[in-house]
Short mmCIF file of C-alpha atoms and ligand atoms in Angstrom, two decimals:
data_model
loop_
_atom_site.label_atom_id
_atom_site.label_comp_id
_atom_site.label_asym_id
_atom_site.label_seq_id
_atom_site.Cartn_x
_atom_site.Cartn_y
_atom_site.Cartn_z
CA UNK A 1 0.14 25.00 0.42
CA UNK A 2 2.90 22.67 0.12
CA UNK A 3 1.85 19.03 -0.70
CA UNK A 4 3.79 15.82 0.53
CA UNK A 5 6.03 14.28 -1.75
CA UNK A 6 5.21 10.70 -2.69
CA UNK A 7 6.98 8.03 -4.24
CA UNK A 8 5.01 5.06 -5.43
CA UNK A 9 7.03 1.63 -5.65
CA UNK A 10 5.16 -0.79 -8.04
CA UNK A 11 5.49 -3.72 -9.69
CA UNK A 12 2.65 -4.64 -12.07
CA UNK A 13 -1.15 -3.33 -12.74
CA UNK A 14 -0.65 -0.40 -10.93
CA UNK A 15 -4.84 0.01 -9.82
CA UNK A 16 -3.99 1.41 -6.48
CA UNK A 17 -1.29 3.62 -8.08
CA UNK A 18 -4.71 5.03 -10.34
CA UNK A 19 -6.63 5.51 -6.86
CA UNK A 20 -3.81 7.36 -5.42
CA UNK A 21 -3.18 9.61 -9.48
CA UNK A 22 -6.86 10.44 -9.32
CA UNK A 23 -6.43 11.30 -5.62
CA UNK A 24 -3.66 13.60 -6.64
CA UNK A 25 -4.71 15.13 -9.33
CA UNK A 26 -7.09 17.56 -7.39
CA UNK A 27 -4.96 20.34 -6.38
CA UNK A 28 -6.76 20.50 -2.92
CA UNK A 29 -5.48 17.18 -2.03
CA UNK A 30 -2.39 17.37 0.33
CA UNK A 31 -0.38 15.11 -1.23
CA UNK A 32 1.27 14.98 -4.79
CA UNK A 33 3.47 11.88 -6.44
CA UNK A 34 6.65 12.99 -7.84
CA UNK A 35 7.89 9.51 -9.06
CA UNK A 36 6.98 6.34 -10.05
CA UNK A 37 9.58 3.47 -9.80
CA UNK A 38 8.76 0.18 -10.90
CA UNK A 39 11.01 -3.09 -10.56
CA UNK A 40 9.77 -4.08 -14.06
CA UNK A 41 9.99 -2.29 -17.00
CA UNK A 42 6.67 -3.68 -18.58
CA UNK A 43 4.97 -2.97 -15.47
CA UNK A 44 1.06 -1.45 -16.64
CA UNK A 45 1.20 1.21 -13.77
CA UNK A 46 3.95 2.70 -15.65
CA UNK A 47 1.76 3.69 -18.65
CA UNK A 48 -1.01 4.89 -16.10
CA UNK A 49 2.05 7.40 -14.54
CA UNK A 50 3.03 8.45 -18.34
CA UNK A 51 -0.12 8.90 -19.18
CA UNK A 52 -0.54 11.10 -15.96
CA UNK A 53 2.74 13.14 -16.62
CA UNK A 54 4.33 11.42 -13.92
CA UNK A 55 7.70 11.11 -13.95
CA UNK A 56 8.81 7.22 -13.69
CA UNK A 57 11.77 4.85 -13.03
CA UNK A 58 12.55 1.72 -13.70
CA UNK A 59 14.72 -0.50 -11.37
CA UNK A 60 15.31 -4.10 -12.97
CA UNK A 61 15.83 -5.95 -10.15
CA UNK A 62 17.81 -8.60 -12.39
CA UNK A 63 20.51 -6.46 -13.13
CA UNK A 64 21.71 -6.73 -9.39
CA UNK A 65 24.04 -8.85 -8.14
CA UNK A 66 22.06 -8.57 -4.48
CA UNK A 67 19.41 -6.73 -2.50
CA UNK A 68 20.89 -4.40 -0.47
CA UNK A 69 22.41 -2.74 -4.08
CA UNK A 70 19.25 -2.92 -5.27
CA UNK A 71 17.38 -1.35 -2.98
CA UNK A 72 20.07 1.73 -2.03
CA UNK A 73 19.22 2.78 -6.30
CA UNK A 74 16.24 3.09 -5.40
CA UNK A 75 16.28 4.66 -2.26
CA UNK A 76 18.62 7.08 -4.04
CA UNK A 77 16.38 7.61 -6.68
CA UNK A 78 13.86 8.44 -4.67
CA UNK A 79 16.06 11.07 -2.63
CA UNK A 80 17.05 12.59 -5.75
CA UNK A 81 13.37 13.34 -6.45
CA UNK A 82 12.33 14.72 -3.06
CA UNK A 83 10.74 12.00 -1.32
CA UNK A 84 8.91 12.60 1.95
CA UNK A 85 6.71 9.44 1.74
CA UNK A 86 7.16 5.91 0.43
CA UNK A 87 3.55 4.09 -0.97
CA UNK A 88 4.23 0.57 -2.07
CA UNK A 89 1.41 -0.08 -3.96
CA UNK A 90 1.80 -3.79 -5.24
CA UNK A 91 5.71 -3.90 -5.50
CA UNK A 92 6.34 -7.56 -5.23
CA UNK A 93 10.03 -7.81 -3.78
CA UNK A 94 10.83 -8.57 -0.50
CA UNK A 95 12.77 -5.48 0.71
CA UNK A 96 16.05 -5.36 2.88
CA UNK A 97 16.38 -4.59 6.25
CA UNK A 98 18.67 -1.42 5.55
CA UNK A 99 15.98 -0.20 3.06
CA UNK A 100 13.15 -0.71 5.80
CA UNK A 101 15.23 1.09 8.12
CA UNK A 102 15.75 3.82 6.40
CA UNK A 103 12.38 4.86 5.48
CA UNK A 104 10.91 3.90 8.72
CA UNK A 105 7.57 5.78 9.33
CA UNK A 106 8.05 7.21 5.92
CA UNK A 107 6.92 4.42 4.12
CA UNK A 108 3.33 2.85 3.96
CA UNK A 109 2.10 -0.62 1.84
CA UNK A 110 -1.80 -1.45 1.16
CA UNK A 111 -2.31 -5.29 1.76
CA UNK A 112 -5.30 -6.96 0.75
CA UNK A 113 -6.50 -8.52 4.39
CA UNK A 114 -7.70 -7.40 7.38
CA UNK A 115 -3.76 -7.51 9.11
CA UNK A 116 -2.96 -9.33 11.16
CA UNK A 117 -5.27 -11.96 9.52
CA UNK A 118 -3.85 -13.30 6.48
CA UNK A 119 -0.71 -11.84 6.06
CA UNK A 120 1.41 -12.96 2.63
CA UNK A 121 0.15 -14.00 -1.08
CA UNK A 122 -3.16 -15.74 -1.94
CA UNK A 123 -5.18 -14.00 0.52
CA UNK A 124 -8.48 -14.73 -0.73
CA UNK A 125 -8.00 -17.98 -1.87
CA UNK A 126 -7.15 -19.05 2.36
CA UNK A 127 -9.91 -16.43 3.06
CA UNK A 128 -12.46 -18.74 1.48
CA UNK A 129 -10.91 -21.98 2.18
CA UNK A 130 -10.95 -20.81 6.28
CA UNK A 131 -14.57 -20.10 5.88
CA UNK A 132 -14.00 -16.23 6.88
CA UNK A 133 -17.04 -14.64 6.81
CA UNK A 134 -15.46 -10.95 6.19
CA UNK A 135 -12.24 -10.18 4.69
CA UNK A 136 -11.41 -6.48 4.23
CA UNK A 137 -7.85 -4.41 3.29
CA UNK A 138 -5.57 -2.63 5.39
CA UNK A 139 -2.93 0.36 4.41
CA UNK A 140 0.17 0.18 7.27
CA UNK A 141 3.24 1.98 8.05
CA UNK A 142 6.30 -0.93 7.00
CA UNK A 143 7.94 -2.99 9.21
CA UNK A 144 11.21 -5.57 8.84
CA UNK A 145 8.67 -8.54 9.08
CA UNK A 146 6.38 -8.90 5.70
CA UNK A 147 2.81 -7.44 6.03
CA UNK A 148 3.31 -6.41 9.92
CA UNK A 149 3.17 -2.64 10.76
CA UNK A 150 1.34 0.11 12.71
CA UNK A 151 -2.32 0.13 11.08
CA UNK A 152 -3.83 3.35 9.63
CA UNK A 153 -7.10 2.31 7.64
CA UNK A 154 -8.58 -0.86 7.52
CA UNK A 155 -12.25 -1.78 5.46
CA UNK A 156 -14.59 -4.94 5.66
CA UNK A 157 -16.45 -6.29 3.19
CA UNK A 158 -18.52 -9.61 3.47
CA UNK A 159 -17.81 -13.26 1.99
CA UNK A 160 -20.26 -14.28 -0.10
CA UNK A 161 -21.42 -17.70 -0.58
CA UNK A 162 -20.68 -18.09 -3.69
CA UNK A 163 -17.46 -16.01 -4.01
CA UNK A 164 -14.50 -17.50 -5.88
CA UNK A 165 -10.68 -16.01 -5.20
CA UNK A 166 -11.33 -13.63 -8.08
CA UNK A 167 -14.97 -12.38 -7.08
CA UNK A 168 -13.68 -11.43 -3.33
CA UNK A 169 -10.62 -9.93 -4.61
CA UNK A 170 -12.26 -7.73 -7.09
CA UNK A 171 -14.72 -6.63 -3.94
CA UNK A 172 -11.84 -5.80 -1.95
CA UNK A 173 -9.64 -4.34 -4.38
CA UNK A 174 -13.01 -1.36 -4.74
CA UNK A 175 -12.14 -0.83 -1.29
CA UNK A 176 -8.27 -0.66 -1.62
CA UNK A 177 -8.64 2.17 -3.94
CA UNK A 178 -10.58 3.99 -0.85
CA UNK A 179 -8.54 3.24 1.86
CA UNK A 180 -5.14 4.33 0.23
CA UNK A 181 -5.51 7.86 -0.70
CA UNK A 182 -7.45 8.24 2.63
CA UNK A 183 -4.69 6.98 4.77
CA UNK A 184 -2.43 9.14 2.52
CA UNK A 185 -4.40 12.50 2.99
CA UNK A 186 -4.23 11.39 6.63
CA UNK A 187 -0.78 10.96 7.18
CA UNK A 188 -0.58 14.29 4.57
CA UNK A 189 -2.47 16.45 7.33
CA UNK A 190 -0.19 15.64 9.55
CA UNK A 191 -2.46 13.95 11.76
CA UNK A 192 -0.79 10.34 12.22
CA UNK A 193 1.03 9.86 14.99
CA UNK A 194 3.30 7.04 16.40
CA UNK A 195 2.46 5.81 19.87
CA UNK A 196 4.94 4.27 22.03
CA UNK A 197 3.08 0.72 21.46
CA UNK A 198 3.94 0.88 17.62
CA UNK A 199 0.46 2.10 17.03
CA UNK A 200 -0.94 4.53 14.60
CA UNK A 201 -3.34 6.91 16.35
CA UNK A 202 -5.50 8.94 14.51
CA UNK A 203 -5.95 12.96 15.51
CA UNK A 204 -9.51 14.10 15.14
CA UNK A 205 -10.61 10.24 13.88
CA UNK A 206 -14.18 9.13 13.57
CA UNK A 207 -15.18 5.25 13.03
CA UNK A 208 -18.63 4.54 11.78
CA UNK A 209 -20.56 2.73 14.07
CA UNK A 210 -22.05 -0.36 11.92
CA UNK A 211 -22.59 -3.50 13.05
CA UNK A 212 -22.06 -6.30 10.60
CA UNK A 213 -23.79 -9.60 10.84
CA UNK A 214 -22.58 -12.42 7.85
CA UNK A 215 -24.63 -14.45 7.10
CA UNK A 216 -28.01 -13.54 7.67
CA UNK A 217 -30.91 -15.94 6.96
C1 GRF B 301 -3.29 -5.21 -4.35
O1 GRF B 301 -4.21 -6.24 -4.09
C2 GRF B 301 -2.57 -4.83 -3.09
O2 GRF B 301 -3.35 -4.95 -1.95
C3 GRF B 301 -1.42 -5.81 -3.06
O3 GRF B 301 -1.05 -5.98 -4.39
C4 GRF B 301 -2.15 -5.68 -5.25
C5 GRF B 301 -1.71 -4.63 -6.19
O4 GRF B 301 -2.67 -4.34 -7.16
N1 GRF B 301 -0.37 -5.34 -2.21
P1 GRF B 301 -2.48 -3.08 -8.11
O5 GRF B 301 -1.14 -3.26 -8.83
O6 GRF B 301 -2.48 -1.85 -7.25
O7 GRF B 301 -3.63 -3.11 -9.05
#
């Protein structure tokens, strides 16, 4: 069986990048990651790849005059290693045009809202302070406009009364590390498609049929 060939972009803690190394590390899985490029060289995630036997990158964004440079090294980094699919997993530049262009439906990002809700930094923090009873995470194919993007996997999880920015984020984030390597064993099966309307559909997809009611009293 041949796997896909993923490159994860990162730019810090690197939890998601774990989800998607444990993921991976199960020969059965579809999916493999053949590099891990980072935009900062102190980045933690690049210790979890090491550790993993991962082969990684660094990419100092500072050393570049402008974006576009930057992001055609790493594009050609990524070529040079094989890359047939893109997973940003917290990689906190804004990315250029060109670059989005080029890896169109070949490159995915995990945010941590239910998109199109919430789009952008500080999620939980205007999750609470809009009263949102739910907030969730969502893993999308990229787009040119920040955090837009056909949606593969989405998951909810309640707002609790007494949450702070921290306590929902940490409830989410559990979720995160679900939702990624799903979406990538997904995509990996070959069974996400592109519909005319920009939308991901799903071969052979089941939803769960739940009902969630927040608050209850
Ligand atoms: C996650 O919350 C992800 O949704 C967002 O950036 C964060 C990255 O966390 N895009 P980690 O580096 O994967 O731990």
């Amino acid at each position: 069986m041949s796997r896909l060939k993923l490159a994860v972009m990162i730019s810090g803690r690197g939890s998601n990048l774990q989800a998607l190394i444990d993921a991976t590390s199960d020969p059965a899985f579809p999916a493999e990651i053949i590099l891990v490029l980072s935009n900062r060289p102190g980045a933690k995630g690049l210790e979890r790849a090491a550790k993993a036997g991962i082969p990684t990158h660094v990419i100092d964004h500072k050393e570049f005059a402008d974006r576009a440079t930057f992001d055609r090294e790493m594009t050609a980094a990524m070529e040079a290693a094989g890359t047939e699919l893109v997973c940003l997993a917290g990689f906190m530049r804004l990315l250029s045009d060109e670059f989005v262009d080029h890896w169109r439906d070949r490159m995915i990002n995990i945010h941590p809202s239910l998109l199109p809700a919430f789009k952008g930094l500080e999620v939980q923090e205007r999750v609470l302070a809009r009263g949102a009873r739910f907030a969730g995470c969502t893993v999308h194919y990229v787009r040119k406009e920040m955090d837009t993007g056909p949606i593969i996997v989405q998951a909810v999880v309640p707002v609790h009364p007494d949450d702070t920015p921290d306590s929902l984020a940490e409830r989410v984030l559990a979720r995160e590390h679900d939702i990624y390597p799903l979406a990538v064993r997904l995509i990996a099966e070959g069974r996400v498609t592109i519909d005319e309307n920009d939308r991901a559909v799903i071969a052979g997809a089941v939803a769960q049929e739940n009902t969630l009611l927040n608050p209850v009293g």
